mmCIF file of C-alpha atoms in Angstrom:
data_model
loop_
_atom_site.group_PDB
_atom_site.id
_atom_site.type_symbol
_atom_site.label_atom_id
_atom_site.label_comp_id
_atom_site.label_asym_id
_atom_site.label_seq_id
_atom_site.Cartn_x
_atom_site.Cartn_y
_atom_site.Cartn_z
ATOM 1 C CA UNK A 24 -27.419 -40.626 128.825
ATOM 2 C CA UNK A 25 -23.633 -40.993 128.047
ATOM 3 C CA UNK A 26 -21.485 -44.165 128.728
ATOM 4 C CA UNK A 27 -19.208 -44.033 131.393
ATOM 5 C CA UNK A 28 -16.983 -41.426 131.364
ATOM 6 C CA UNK A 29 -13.524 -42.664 129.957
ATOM 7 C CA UNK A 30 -11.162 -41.161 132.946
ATOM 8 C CA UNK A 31 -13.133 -40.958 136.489
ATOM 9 C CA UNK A 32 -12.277 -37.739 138.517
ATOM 10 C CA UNK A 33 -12.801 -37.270 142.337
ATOM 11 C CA UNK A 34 -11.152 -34.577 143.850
ATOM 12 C CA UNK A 35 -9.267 -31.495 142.139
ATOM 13 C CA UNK A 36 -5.276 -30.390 141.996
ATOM 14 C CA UNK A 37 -4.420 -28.527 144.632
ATOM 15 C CA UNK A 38 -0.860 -28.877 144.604
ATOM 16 C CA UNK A 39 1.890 -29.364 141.567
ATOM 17 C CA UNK A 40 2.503 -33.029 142.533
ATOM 18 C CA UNK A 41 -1.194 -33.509 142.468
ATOM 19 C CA UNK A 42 -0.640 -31.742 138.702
ATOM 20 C CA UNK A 43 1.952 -33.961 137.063
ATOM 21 C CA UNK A 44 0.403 -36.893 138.592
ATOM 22 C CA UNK A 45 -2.654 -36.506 137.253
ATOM 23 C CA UNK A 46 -1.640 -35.021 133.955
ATOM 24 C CA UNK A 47 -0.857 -37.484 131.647
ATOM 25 C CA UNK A 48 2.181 -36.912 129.452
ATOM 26 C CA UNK A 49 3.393 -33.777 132.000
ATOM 27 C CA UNK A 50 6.804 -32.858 132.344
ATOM 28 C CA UNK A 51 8.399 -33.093 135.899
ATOM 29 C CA UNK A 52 9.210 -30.062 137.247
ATOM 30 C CA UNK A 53 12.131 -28.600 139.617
ATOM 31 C CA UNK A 54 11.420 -29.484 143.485
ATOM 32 C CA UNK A 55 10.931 -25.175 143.999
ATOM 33 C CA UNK A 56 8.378 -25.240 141.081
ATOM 34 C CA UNK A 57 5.264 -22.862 142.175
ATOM 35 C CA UNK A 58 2.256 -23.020 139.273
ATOM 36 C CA UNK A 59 1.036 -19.353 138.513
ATOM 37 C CA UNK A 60 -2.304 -19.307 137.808
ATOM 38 C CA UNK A 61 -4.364 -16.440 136.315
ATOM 39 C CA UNK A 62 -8.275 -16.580 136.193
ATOM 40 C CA UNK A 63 -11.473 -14.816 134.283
ATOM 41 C CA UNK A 64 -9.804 -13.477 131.374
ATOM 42 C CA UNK A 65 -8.509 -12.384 128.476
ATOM 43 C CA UNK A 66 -8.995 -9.041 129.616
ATOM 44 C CA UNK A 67 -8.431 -6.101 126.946
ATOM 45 C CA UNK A 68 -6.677 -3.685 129.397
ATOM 46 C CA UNK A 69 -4.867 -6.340 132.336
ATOM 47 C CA UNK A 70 -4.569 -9.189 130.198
ATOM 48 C CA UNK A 71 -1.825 -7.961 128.002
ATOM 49 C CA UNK A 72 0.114 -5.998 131.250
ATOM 50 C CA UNK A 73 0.236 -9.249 132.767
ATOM 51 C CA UNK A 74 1.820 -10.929 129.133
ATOM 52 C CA UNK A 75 4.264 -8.477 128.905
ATOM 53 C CA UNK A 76 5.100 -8.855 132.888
ATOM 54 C CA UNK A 77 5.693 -12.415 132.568
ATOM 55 C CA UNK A 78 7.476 -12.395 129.243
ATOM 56 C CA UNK A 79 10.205 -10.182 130.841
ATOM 57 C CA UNK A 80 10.972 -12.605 133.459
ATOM 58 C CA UNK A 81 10.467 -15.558 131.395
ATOM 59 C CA UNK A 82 7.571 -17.046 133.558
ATOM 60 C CA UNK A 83 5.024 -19.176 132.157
ATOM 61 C CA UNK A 84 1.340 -18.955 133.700
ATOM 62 C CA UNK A 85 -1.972 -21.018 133.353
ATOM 63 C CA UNK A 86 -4.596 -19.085 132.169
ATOM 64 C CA UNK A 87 -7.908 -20.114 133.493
ATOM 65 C CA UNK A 88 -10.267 -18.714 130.391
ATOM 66 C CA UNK A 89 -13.524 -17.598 130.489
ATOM 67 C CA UNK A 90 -15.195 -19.178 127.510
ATOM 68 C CA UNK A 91 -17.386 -15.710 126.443
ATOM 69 C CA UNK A 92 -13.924 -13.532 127.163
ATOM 70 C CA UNK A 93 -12.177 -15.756 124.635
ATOM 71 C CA UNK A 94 -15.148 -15.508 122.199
ATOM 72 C CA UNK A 95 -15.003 -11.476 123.042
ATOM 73 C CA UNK A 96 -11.019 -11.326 122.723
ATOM 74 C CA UNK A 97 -9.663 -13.925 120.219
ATOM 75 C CA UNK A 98 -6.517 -12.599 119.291
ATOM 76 C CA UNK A 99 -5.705 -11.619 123.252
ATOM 77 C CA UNK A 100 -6.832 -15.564 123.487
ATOM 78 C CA UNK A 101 -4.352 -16.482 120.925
ATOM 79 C CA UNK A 102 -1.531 -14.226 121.820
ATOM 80 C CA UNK A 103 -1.730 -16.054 125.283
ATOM 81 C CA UNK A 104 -0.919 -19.393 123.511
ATOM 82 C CA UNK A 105 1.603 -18.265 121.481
ATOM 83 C CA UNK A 106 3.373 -16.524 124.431
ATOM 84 C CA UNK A 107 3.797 -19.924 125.158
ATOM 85 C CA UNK A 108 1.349 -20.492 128.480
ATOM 86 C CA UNK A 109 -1.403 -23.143 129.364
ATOM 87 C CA UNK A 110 -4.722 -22.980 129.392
ATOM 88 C CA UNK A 111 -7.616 -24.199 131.474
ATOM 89 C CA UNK A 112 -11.805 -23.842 130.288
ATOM 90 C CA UNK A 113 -13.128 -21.488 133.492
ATOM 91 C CA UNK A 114 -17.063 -22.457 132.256
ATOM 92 C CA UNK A 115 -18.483 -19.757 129.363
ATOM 93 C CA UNK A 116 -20.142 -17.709 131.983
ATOM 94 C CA UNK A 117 -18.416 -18.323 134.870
ATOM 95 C CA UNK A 118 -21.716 -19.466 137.419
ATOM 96 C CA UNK A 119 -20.855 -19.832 141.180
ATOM 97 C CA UNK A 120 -23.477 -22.068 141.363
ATOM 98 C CA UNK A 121 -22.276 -24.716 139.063
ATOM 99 C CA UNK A 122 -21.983 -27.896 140.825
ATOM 100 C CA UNK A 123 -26.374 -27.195 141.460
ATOM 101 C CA UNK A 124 -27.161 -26.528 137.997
ATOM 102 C CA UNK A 125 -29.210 -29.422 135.974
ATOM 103 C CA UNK A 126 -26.694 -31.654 133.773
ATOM 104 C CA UNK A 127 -27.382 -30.333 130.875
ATOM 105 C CA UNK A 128 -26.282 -26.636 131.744
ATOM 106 C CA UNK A 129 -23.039 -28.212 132.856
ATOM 107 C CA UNK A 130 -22.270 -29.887 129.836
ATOM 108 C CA UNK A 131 -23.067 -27.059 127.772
ATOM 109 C CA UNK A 132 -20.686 -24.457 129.977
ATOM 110 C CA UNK A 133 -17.910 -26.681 129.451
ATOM 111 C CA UNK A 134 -18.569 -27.848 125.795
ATOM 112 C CA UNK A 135 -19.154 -23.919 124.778
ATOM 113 C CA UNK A 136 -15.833 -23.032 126.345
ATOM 114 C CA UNK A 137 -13.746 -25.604 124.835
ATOM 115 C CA UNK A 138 -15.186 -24.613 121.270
ATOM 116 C CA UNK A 139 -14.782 -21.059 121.961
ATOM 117 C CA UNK A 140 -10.594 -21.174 123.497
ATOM 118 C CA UNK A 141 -9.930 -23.861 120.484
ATOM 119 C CA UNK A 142 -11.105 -21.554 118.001
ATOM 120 C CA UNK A 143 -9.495 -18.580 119.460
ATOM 121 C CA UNK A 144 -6.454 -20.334 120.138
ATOM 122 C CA UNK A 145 -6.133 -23.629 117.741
ATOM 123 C CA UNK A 146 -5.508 -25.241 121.434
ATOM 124 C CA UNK A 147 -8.035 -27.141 123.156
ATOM 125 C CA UNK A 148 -7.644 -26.685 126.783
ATOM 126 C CA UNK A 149 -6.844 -30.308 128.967
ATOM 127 C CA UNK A 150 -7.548 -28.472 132.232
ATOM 128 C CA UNK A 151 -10.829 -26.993 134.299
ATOM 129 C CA UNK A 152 -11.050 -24.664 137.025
ATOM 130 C CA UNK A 153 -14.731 -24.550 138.588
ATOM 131 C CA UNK A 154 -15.745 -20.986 139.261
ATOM 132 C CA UNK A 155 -15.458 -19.882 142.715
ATOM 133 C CA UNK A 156 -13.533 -23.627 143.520
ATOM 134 C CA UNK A 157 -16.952 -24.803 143.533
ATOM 135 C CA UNK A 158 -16.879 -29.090 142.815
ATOM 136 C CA UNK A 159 -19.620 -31.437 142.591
ATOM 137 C CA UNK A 160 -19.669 -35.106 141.413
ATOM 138 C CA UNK A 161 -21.387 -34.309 138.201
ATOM 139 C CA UNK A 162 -18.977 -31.743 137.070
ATOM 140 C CA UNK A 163 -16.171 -34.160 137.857
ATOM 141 C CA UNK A 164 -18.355 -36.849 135.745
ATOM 142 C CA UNK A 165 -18.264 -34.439 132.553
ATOM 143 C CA UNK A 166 -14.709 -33.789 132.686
ATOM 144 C CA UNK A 167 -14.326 -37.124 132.116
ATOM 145 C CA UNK A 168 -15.804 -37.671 129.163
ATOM 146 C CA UNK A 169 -12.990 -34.734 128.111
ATOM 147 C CA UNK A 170 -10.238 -35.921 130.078
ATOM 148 C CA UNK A 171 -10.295 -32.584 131.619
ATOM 149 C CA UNK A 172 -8.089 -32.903 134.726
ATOM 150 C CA UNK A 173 -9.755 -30.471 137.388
ATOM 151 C CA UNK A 174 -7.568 -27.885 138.416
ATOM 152 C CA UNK A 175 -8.111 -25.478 142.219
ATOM 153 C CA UNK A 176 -5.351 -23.910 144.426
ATOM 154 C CA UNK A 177 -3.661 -23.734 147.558
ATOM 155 C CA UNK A 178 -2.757 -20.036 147.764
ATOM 156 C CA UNK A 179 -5.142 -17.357 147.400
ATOM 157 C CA UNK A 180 -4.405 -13.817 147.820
ATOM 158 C CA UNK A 181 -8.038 -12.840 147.020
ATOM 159 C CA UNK A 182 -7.092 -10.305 144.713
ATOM 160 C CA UNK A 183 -10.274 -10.342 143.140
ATOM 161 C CA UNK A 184 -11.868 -8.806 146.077
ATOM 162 C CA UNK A 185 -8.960 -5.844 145.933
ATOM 163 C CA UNK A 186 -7.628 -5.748 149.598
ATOM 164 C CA UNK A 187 -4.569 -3.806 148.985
ATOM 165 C CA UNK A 188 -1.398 -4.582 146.411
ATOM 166 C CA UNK A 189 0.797 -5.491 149.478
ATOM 167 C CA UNK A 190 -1.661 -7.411 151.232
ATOM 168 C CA UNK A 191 -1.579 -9.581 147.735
ATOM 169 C CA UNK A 192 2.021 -9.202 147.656
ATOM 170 C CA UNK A 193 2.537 -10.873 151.501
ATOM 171 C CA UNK A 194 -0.143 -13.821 150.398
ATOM 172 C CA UNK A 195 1.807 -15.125 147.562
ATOM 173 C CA UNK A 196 5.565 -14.429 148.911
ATOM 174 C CA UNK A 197 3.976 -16.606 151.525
ATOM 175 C CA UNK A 198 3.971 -19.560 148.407
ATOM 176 C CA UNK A 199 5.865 -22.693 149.322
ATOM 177 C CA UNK A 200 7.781 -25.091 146.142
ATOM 178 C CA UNK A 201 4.621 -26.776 144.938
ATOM 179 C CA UNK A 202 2.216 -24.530 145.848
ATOM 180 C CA UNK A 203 -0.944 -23.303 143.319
ATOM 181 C CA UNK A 204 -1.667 -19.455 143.193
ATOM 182 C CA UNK A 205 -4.598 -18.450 142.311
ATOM 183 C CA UNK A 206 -4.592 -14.326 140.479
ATOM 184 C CA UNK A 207 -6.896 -12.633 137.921
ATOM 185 C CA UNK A 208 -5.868 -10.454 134.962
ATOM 186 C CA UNK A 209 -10.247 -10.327 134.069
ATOM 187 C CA UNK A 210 -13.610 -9.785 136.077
ATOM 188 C CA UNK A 211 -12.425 -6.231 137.324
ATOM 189 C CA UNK A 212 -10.033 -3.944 138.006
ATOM 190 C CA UNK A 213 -6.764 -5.750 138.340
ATOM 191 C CA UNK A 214 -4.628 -2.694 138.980
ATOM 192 C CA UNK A 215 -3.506 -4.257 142.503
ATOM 193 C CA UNK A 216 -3.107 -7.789 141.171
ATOM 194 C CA UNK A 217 -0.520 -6.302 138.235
ATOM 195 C CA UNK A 218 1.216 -4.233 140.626
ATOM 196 C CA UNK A 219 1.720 -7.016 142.789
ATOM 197 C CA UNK A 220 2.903 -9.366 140.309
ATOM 198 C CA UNK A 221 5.399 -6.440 139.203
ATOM 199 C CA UNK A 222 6.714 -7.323 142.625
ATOM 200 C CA UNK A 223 6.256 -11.024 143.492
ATOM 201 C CA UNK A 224 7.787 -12.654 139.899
ATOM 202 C CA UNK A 225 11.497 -11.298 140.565
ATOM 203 C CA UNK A 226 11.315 -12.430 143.770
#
């Protein structure tokens, strides 16, 4: 068994204050700060949409990887970083059922993800995002041993489920300053998220 983790988790971000506080070394942000956060990629077709989307308007995202997408897509992984956005592991596989899987499996989606977005990337992620927002007390225990803060959301337009581009669009103009969204540019067609986000990031 390990020693004690070195930083002791117990609950996830939900909000940006909850972010910088936990975050060692983060900057402080405006009070009307929202995070954008984009899950399950890189993604060969969205991923790169969504780059050039947010490079127009000068927006920097988190992007929530997918540890066997960044092993798939290193150069999408890298052009990510050098865009100049964040990163957070997402687990190799992305399992729903995380929190319920034996230690060992744990340890191993998280340690295969941070190898496989630092040497995509040169980065090494300092942020987690359990699939599905799915948390247990032995995932938090592991990201401790990484100082891997663990990051969920307060907004979620459930664009992964595709209910409609404006139905996406009226669940994150709905965002507050300090609010978490939660998008995809991977795990499907992302047609309605991108046209969404073509209208929600000038607003």
């Amino acid at each position: 068994p390990r020693p004690p983790a070195p930083v002791k988790y117990h609950s996830p971000v939900y909000r940006l204050h909850d972010y910088v506080h936990m975050t060692p070394g983060a900057a402080r942000f405006p009070s009307d700060s929202i995070m954008l956060t984009i899950d399950d990629g890189p993604d060969p077709e969205w991923t790169p949409k969504i780059l050039r989307l947010l490079e127009k308007y000068h927006v920097q995202a988190t992007f929530c990887m997918i540890g066997c997408e960044a092993k798939a897509s290193p150069k999408l992984a890298k052009a990510v970083v050098t865009q100049g956005h964040h990163l957070a592991n997402h687990t190799f596989t992305h399992p729903l059922s995380l929190p319920f899987m034996p230690l060992h499996s744990i340890r191993r989606e998280i340690d295969r993800t941070q190898d496989a977005v630092a040497t995509a990337t040169g980065i090494a992620p300092h942020l987690f995002r359990s699939p599905g927002g799915n948390w247990g007390p032995q995932i938090y225990r592991e990201l401790g041993y990484h100082a891997l803060v663990p990051l969920d959301w307060d907004v979620d337009p459930r664009d992964w489920s595709e209910p409609g581009t404006s139905a996406i669009v009226q669940a994150m103009l709905a965002a507050r300053p300090g609010d978490l969204i939660l998008c995809h540019d991977g795990g499907g067609d992302r047609s309605q998220t991108y046209a969404a986000l073509k209208t929600v990031i000038p607003q």
